[in-house]
CSV table of C-alpha atoms in Angstrom, one decimal:
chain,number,residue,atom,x,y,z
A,1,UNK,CA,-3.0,36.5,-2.4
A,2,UNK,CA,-2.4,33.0,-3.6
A,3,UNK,CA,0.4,32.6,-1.2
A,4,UNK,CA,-1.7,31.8,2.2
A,5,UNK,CA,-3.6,29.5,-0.3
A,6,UNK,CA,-0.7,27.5,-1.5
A,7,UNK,CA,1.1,28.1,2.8
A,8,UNK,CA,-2.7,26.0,3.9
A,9,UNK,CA,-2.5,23.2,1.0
A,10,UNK,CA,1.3,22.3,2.0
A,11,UNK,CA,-0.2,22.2,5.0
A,12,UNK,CA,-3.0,20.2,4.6
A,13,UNK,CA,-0.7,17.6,2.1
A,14,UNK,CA,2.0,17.6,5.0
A,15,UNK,CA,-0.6,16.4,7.2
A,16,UNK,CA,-2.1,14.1,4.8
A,17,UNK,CA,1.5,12.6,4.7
A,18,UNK,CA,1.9,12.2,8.0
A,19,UNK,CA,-1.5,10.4,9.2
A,20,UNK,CA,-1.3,8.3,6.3
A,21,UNK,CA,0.3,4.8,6.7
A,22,UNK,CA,1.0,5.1,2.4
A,23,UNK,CA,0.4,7.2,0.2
A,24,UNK,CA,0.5,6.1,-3.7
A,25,UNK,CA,1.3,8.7,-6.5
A,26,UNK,CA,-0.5,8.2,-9.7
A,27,UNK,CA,-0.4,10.2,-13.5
A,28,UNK,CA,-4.4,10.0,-14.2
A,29,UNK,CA,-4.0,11.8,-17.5
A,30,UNK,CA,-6.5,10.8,-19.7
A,31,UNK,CA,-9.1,9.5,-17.3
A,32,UNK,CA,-12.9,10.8,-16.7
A,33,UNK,CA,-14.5,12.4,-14.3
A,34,UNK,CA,-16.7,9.3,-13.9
A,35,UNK,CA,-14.1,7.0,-14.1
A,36,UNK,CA,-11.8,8.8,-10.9
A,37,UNK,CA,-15.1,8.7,-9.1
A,38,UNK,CA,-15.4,4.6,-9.6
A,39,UNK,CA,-11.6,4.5,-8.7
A,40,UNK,CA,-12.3,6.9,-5.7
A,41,UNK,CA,-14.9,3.7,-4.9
A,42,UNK,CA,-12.8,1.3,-5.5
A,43,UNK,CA,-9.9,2.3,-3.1
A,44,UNK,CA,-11.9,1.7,-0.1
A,45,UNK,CA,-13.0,3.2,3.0
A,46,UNK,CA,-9.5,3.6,4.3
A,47,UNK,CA,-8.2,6.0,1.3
A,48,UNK,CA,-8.1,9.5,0.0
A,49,UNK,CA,-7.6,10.2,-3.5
A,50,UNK,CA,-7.1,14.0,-4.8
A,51,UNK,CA,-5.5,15.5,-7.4
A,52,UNK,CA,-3.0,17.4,-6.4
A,53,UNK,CA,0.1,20.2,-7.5
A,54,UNK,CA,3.3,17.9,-8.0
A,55,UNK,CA,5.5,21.5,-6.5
A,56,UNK,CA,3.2,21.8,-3.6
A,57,UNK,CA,3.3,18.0,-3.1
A,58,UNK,CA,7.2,17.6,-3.1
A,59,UNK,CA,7.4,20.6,-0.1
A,60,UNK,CA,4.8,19.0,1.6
A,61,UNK,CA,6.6,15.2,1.3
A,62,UNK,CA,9.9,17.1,1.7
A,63,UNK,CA,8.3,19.2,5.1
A,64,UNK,CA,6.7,15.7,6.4
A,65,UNK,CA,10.4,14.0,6.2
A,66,UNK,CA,9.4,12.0,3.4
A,67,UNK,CA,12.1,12.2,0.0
A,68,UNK,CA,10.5,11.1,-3.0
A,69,UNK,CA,12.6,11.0,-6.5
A,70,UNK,CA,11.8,14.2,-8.8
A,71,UNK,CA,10.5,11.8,-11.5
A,72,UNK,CA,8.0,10.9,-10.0
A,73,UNK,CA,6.6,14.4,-9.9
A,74,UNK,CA,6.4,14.5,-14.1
A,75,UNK,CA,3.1,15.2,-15.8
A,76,UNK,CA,-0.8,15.3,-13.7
A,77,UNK,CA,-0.1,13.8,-10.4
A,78,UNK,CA,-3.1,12.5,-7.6
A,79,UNK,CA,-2.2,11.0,-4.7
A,80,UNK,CA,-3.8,8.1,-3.1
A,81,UNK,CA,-3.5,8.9,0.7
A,82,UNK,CA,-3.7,5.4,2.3
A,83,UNK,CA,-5.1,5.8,6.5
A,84,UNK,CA,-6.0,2.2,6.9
A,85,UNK,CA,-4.8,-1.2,5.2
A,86,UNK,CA,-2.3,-0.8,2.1
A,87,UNK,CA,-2.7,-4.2,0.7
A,88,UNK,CA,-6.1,-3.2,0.1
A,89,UNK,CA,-5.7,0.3,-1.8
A,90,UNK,CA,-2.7,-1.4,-4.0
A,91,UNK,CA,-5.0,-3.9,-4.7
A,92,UNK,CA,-7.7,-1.7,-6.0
A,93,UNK,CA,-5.7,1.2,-7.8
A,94,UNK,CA,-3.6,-2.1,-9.7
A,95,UNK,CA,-7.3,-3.7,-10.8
A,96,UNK,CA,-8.3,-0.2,-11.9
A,97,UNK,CA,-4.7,0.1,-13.9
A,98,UNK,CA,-5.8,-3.6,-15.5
A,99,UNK,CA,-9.5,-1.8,-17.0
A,100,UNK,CA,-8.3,1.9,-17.2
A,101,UNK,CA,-4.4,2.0,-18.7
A,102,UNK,CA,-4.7,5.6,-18.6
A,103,UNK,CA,-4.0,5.0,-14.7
A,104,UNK,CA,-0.6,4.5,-14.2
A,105,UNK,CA,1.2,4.1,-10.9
A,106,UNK,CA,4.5,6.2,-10.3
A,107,UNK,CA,5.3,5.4,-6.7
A,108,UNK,CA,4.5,5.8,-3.4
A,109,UNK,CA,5.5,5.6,0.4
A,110,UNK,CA,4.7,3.0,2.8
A,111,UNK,CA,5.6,3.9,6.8
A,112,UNK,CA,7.9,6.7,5.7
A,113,UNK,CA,10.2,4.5,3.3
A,114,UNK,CA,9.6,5.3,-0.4
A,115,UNK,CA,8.3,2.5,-3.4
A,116,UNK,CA,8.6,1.7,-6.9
A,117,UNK,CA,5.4,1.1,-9.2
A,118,UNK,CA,7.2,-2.7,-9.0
A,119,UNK,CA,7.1,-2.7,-5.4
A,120,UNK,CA,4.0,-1.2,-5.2
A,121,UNK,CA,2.3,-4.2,-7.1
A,122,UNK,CA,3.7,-6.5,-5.4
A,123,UNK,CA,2.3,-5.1,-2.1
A,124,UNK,CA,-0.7,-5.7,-3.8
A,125,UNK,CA,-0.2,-9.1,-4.5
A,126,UNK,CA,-0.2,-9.3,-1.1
A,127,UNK,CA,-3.0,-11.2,0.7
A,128,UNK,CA,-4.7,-9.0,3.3
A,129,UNK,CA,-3.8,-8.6,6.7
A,130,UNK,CA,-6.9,-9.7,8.7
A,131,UNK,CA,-6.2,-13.0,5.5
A,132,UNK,CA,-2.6,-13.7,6.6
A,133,UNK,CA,-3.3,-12.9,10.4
A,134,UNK,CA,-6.4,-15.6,9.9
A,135,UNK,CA,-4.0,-18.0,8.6
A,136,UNK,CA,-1.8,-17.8,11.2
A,137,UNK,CA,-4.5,-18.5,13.6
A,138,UNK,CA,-5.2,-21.5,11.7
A,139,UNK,CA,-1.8,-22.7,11.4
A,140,UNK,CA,-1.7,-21.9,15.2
A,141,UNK,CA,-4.6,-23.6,16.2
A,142,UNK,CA,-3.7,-26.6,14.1
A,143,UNK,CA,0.0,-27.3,15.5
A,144,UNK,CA,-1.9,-27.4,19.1
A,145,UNK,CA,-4.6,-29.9,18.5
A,146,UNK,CA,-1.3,-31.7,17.4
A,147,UNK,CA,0.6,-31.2,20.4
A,148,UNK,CA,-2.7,-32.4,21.8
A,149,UNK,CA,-3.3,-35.7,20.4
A,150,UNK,CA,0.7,-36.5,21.0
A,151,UNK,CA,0.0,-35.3,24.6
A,152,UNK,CA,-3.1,-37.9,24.7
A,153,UNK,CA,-1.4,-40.3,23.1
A,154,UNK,CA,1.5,-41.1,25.2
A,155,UNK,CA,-0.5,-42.1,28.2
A,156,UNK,CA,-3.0,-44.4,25.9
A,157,UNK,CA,0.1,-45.8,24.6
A,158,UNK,CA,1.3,-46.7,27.9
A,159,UNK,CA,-2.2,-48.4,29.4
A,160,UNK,CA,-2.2,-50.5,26.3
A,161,UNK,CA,1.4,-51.7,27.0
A,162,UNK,CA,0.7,-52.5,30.5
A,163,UNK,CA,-2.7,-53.8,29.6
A,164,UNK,CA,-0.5,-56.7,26.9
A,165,UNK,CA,2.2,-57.1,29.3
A,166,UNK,CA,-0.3,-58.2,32.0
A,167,UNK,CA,-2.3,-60.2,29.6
A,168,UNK,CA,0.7,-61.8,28.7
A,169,UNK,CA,1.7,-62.5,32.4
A,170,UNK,CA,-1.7,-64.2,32.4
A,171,UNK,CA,-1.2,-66.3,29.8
A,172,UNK,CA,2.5,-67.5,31.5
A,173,UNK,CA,1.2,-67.8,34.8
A,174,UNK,CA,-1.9,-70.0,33.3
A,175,UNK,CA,0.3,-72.1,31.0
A,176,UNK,CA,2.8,-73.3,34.2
C-alpha cells in the first residue's frame, strides 16, 4: 500500500524539479514549527519549501536528470523549490541562516547544474535581477545622452569657428 504513495511523491518531487529554475536543499533540524512558517514567508512568492524524504528526493532529482552528491542527502532534508527569481530565495533562506543557525544550507541546483552552500551564498550576494537589469538601463541611457552632447557639440564647435574666423576677417579687412 505505501508503494503508489511513495510512486505519486517521486512524482510530484520529479515535477517540482523540473518546473523549478533552483531548488535549494536545507537540514532544518532543530527548527520550530513557527519558525519554518516565517522562513516559508520569508522565501517569497516565487518558492516552495517542504520537507521532504532525502531517498525519495534523490530518485526524483536522479528521474528529473538532476545528480546531486549523496552528502547532501545526510540528516532531515527540505527543499526550497525556487519557480521565480533565485537571487531572491538565496537571499532570504541566508538572512534566515544569520537569526536561525539551526538552518543550514547543503546545496542546491540552479538551471540543472548543481551548487555548493559557498556558491549558493554567493548567488545571494547577488543584487537582483530587475536591480542589475535597472542598472544596465541606466548605464545605457547614460552613454547615449553622451553620444548626444558629442553629437551636438561638433556642429556648435564648428559655427563658433567660423563665427571667429569671420570676425577675424573683419577685423583684417577693417584694419587695411
Amino acid at each position: 500500500m505505501a508503494r503508489p504513495d511513495k510512486a505519486a511523491a517521486v512524482a510530484e518531487l520529479t515535477d517540482k524539479f523540473r518546473s523549478s529554475n533552483a531548488a535549494v536543499l536545507t537540514e532544518y533540524r532543530g527548527l520550530t514549527v513557527a519558525q519554518l512558517k516565517t522562513l516559508r514567508r520569508s522565501l517569497g512568492e516565487n518558492a516552495q519549501y517542504a520537507v521532504v524524504k532525502n531517498t525519495l528526493t534523490k530518485i526524483a532529482a536522479n528521474e528529473a536528470g538532476i545528480t546531486l552528491d549523496d552528502q547532501l542527502f545526510a540528516g532531515p532534508t527540505a527543499v526550497a523549490f525556487v519557480t521565480g527569481d533565485p537571487v531572491e530565495s538565496a537571499k532570504g533562506l541566508r538572512d534566515f541562516a544569520k537569526e536561525n543557525p539551526n538552518l543550514v544550507i547543503k546545496g542546491g541546483v540552479l538551471d540543472g547544474k548543481a551548487l555548493s552552500a559557498d556558491e549558493i551564498k554567493k548567488l545571494a550576494d547577488l543584487e537582483s535581477r530587475e536591480v542589475l537589469l535597472s542598472k544596465l538601463a541606466g548605464a545605457m541611457k547614460g552613454k547615449q545622452s553622451q553620444a548626444a552632447s558629442v553629437f551636438q557639440a561638433l556642429p556648435s564647435k564648428l559655427v563658433r569657428t567660423v563665427d571667429a574666423l569671420r570676425a577675424k576677417q573683419d577685423e583684417q579687412g577693417g584694419a587695411e
